[in-house]
CSV table of C-alpha atoms in Angstrom, one decimal:
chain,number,residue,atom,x,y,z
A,187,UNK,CA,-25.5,20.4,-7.9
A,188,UNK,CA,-27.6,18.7,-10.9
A,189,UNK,CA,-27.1,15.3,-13.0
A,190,UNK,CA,-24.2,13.4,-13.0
A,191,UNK,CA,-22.6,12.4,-16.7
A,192,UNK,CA,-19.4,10.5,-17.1
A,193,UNK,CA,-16.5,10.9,-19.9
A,194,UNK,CA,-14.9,8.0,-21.4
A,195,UNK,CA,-10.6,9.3,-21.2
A,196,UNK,CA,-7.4,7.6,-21.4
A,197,UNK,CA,-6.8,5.0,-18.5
A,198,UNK,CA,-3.8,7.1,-16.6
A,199,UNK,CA,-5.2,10.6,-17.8
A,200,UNK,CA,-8.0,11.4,-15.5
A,201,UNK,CA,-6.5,14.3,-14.3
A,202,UNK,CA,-5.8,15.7,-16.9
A,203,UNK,CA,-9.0,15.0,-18.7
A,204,UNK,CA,-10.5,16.5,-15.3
A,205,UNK,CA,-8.7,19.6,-15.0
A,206,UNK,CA,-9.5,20.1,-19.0
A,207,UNK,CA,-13.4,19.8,-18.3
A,208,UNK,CA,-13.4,22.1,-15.6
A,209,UNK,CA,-11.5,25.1,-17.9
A,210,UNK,CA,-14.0,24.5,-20.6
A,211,UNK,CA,-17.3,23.9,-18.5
A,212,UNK,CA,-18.4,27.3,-16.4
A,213,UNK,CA,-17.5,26.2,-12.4
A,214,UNK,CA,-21.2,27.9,-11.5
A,215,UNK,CA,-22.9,24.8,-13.9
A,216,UNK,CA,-20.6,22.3,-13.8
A,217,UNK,CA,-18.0,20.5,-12.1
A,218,UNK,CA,-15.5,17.7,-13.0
A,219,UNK,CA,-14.3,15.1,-10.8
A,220,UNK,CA,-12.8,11.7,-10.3
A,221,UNK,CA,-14.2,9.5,-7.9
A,222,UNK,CA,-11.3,8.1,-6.0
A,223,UNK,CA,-10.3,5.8,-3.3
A,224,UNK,CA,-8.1,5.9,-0.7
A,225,UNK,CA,-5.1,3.2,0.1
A,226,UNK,CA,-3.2,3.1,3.2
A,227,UNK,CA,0.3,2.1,3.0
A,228,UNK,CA,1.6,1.0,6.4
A,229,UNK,CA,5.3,0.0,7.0
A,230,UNK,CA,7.1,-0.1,10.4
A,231,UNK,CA,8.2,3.8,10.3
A,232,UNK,CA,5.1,5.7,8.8
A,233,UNK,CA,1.7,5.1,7.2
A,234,UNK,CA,1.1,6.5,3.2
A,235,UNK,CA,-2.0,7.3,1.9
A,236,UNK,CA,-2.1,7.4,-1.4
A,237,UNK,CA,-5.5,7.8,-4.1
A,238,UNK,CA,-6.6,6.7,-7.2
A,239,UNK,CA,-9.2,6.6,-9.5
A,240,UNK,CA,-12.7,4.2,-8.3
A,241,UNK,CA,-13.2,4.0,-11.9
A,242,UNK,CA,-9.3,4.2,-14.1
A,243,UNK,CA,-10.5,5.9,-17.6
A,244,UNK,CA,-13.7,7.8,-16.7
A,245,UNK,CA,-14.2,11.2,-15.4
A,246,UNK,CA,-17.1,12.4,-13.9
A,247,UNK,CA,-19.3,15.7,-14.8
A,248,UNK,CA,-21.9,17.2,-12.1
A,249,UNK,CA,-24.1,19.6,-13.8
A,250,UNK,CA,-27.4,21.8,-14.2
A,251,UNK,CA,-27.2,21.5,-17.8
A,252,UNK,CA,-29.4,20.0,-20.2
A,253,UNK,CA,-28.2,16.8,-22.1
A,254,UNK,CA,-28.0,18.7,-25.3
A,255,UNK,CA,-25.7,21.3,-24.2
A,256,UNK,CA,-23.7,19.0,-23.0
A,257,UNK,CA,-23.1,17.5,-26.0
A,258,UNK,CA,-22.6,20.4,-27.5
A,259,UNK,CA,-19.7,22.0,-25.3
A,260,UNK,CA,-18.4,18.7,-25.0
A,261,UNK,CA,-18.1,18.1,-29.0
A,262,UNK,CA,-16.9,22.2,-29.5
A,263,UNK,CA,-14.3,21.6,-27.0
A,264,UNK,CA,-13.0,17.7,-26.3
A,265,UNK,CA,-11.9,17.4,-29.8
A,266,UNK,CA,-8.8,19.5,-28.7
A,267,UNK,CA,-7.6,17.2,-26.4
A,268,UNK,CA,-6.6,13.8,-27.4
A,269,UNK,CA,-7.0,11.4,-24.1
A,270,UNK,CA,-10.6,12.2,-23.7
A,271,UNK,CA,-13.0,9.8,-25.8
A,272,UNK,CA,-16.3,10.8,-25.9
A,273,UNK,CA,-19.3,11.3,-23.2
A,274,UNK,CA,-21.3,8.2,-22.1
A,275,UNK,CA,-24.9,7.5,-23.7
A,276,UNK,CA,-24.4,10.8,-26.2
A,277,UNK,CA,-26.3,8.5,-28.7
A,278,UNK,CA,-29.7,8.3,-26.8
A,279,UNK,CA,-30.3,11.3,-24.1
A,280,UNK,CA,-32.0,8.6,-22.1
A,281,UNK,CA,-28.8,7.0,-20.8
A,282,UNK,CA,-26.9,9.9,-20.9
A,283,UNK,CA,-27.0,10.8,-17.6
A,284,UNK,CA,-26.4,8.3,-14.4
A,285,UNK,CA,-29.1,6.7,-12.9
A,286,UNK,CA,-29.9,9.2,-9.5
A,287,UNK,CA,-30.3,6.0,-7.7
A,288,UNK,CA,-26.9,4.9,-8.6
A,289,UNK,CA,-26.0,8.4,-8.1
A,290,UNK,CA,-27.7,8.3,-4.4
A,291,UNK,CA,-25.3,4.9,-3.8
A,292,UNK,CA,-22.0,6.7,-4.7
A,293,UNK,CA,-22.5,9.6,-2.7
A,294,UNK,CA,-22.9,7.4,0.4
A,295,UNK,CA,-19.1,6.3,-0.4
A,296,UNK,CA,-17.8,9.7,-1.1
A,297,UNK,CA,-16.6,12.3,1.2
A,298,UNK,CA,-17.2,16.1,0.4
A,299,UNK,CA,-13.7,15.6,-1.9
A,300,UNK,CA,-15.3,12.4,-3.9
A,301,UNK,CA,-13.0,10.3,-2.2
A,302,UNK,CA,-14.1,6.7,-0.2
A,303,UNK,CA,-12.0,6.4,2.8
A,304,UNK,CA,-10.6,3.4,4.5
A,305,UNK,CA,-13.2,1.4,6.4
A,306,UNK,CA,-12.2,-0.5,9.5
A,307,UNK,CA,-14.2,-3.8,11.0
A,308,UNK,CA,-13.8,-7.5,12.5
A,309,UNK,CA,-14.5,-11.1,11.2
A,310,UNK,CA,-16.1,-13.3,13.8
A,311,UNK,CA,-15.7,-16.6,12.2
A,312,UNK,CA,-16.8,-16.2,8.4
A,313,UNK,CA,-18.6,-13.4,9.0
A,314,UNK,CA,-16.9,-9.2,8.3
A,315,UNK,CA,-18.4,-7.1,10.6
A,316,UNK,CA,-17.4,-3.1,9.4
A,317,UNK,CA,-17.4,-0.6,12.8
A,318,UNK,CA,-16.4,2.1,10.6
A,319,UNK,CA,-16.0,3.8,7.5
A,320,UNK,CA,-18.0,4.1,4.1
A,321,UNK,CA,-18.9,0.0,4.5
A,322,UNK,CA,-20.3,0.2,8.0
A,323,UNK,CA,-24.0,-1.3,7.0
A,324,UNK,CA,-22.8,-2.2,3.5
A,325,UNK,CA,-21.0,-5.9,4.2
A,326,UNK,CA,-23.6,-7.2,2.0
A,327,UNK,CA,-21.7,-5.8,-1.1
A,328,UNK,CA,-18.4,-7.7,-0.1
A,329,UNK,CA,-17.7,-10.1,-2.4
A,330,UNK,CA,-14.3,-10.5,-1.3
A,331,UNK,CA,-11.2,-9.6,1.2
A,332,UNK,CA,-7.8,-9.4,1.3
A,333,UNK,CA,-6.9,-9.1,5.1
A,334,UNK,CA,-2.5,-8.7,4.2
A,335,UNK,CA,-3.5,-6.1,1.2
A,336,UNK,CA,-6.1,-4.5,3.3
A,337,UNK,CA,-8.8,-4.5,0.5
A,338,UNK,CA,-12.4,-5.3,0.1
A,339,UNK,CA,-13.6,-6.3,-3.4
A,340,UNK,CA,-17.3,-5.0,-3.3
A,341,UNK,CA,-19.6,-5.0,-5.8
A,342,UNK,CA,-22.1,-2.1,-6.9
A,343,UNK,CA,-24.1,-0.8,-9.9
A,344,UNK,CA,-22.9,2.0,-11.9
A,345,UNK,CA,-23.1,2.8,-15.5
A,346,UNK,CA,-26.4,0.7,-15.8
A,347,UNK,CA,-24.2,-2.8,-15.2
A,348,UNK,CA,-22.9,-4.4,-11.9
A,349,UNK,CA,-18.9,-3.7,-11.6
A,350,UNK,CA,-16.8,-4.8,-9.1
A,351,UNK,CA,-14.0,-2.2,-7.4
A,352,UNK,CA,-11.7,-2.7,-4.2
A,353,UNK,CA,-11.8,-0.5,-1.5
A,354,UNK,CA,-9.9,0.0,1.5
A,355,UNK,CA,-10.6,-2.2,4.6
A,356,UNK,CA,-8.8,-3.0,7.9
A,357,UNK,CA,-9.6,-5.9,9.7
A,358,UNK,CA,-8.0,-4.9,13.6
A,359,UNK,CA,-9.8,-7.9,14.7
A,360,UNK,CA,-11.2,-11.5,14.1
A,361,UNK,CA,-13.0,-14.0,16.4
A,362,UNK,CA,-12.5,-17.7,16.0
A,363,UNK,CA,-14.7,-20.0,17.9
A,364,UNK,CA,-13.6,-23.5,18.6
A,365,UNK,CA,-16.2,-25.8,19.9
A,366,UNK,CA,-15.4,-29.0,22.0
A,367,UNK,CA,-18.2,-31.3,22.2
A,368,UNK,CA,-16.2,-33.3,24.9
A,369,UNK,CA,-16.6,-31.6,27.6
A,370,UNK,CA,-18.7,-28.7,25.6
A,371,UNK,CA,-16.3,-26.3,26.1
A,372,UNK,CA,-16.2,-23.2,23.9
A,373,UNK,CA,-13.2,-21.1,23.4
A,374,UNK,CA,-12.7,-18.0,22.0
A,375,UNK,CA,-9.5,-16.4,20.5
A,376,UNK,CA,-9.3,-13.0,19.7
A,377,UNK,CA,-6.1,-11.8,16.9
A,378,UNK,CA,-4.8,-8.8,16.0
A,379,UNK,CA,-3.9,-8.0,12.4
A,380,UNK,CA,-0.3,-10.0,12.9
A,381,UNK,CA,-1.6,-12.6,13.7
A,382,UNK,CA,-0.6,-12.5,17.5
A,383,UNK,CA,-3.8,-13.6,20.3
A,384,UNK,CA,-5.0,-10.6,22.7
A,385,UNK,CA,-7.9,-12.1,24.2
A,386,UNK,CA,-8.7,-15.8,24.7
A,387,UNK,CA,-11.6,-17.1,27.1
């Protein structure tokens, strides 16, 4: 739609904060979300998917308004409600709005409901190899993973600073290579996510 500007609110109430912006702000201009990530909850009898916030205490304005009425709706109207803070960069217009190229980067991870969906992938000895999903090119941005939480801590720019945010991520797979200079012999042992080998050579 137009420039992306982002509301400082009470961690826990983005939605309401959200649902506040998009009353006050005309829906043809302007449009409040939450950029959210998806967690998958997996148990023997049924799989969960659950959402929350990519960023906990900031909501998120797309609009084609100027930085100035922006300030102004948001000072007529946010006063009235208590659990949102104030609009980012309000001081200098410069760094009001988000950086398009940071704004470029997020969009990549969203889907058409501002939501970043599991990715899926392998490990071949120290190595995460993503096959799917919003990471699939990205591995360079993993910082770190949690194979039993199935979570990727990545790290990205946003709000002019590096931050670092976990996402979903499902290893099915890893590859471990054990060399024996013996009788140079190389095996290779393929595991599922329990642990358990399905293909060894």
């Amino acid at each position: 739609m137009g420039n992306w500007f982002v509301f400082y609110v009470k961690t826990g109430s983005e939605q309401e904060a959200c649902d506040f912006l998009n009353k006050v702000f005309d829906k043809k201009e302007s449009v409040a979300f939450i950029p959210q990530i998806e967690t998958i909850l997996r148990n023997s009898k049924s799989i969960i998917k659950c959402l929350k916030p990519m960023f906990p205490g900031y909501v998120f304005l797309d609009s084609t308004l100027d930085e100035a009425m922006i300030v102004n709706i948001t000072y007529k109207y946010t006063r009235l409600l208590k659990c949102i803070y104030r609009i980012l960069g309000k001081e200098n217009f410069t760094y009001m709005k988000i950086d398009n190229s940071e704004k470029k980067f997020l969009l990549q991870f969203l889907n058409d409901e501002y939501v970043t969906e599991e990715s899926k992938g392998l490990i071949i000895g120290d190595k995460i190899y993503v096959t799917l999903g919003p990471l699939k090119g990205r591995e360079s941005i993993i910082k770190k993973i949690d194979r039993h939480k199935r979570r990727a801590e990545i790290e990205i720019a946003c709000f002019g600073e590096l931050r670092r945010i976990n996402v979903s991520l499902e290893v099915v797979y890893w590859i471990i290579k054990r060399e024996f200079v013996i009788n140079r012999f190389i095996s290779i042992y393929i595991f599922n996510i329990h642990g358990e080998i399905v293909i060894y050579s």
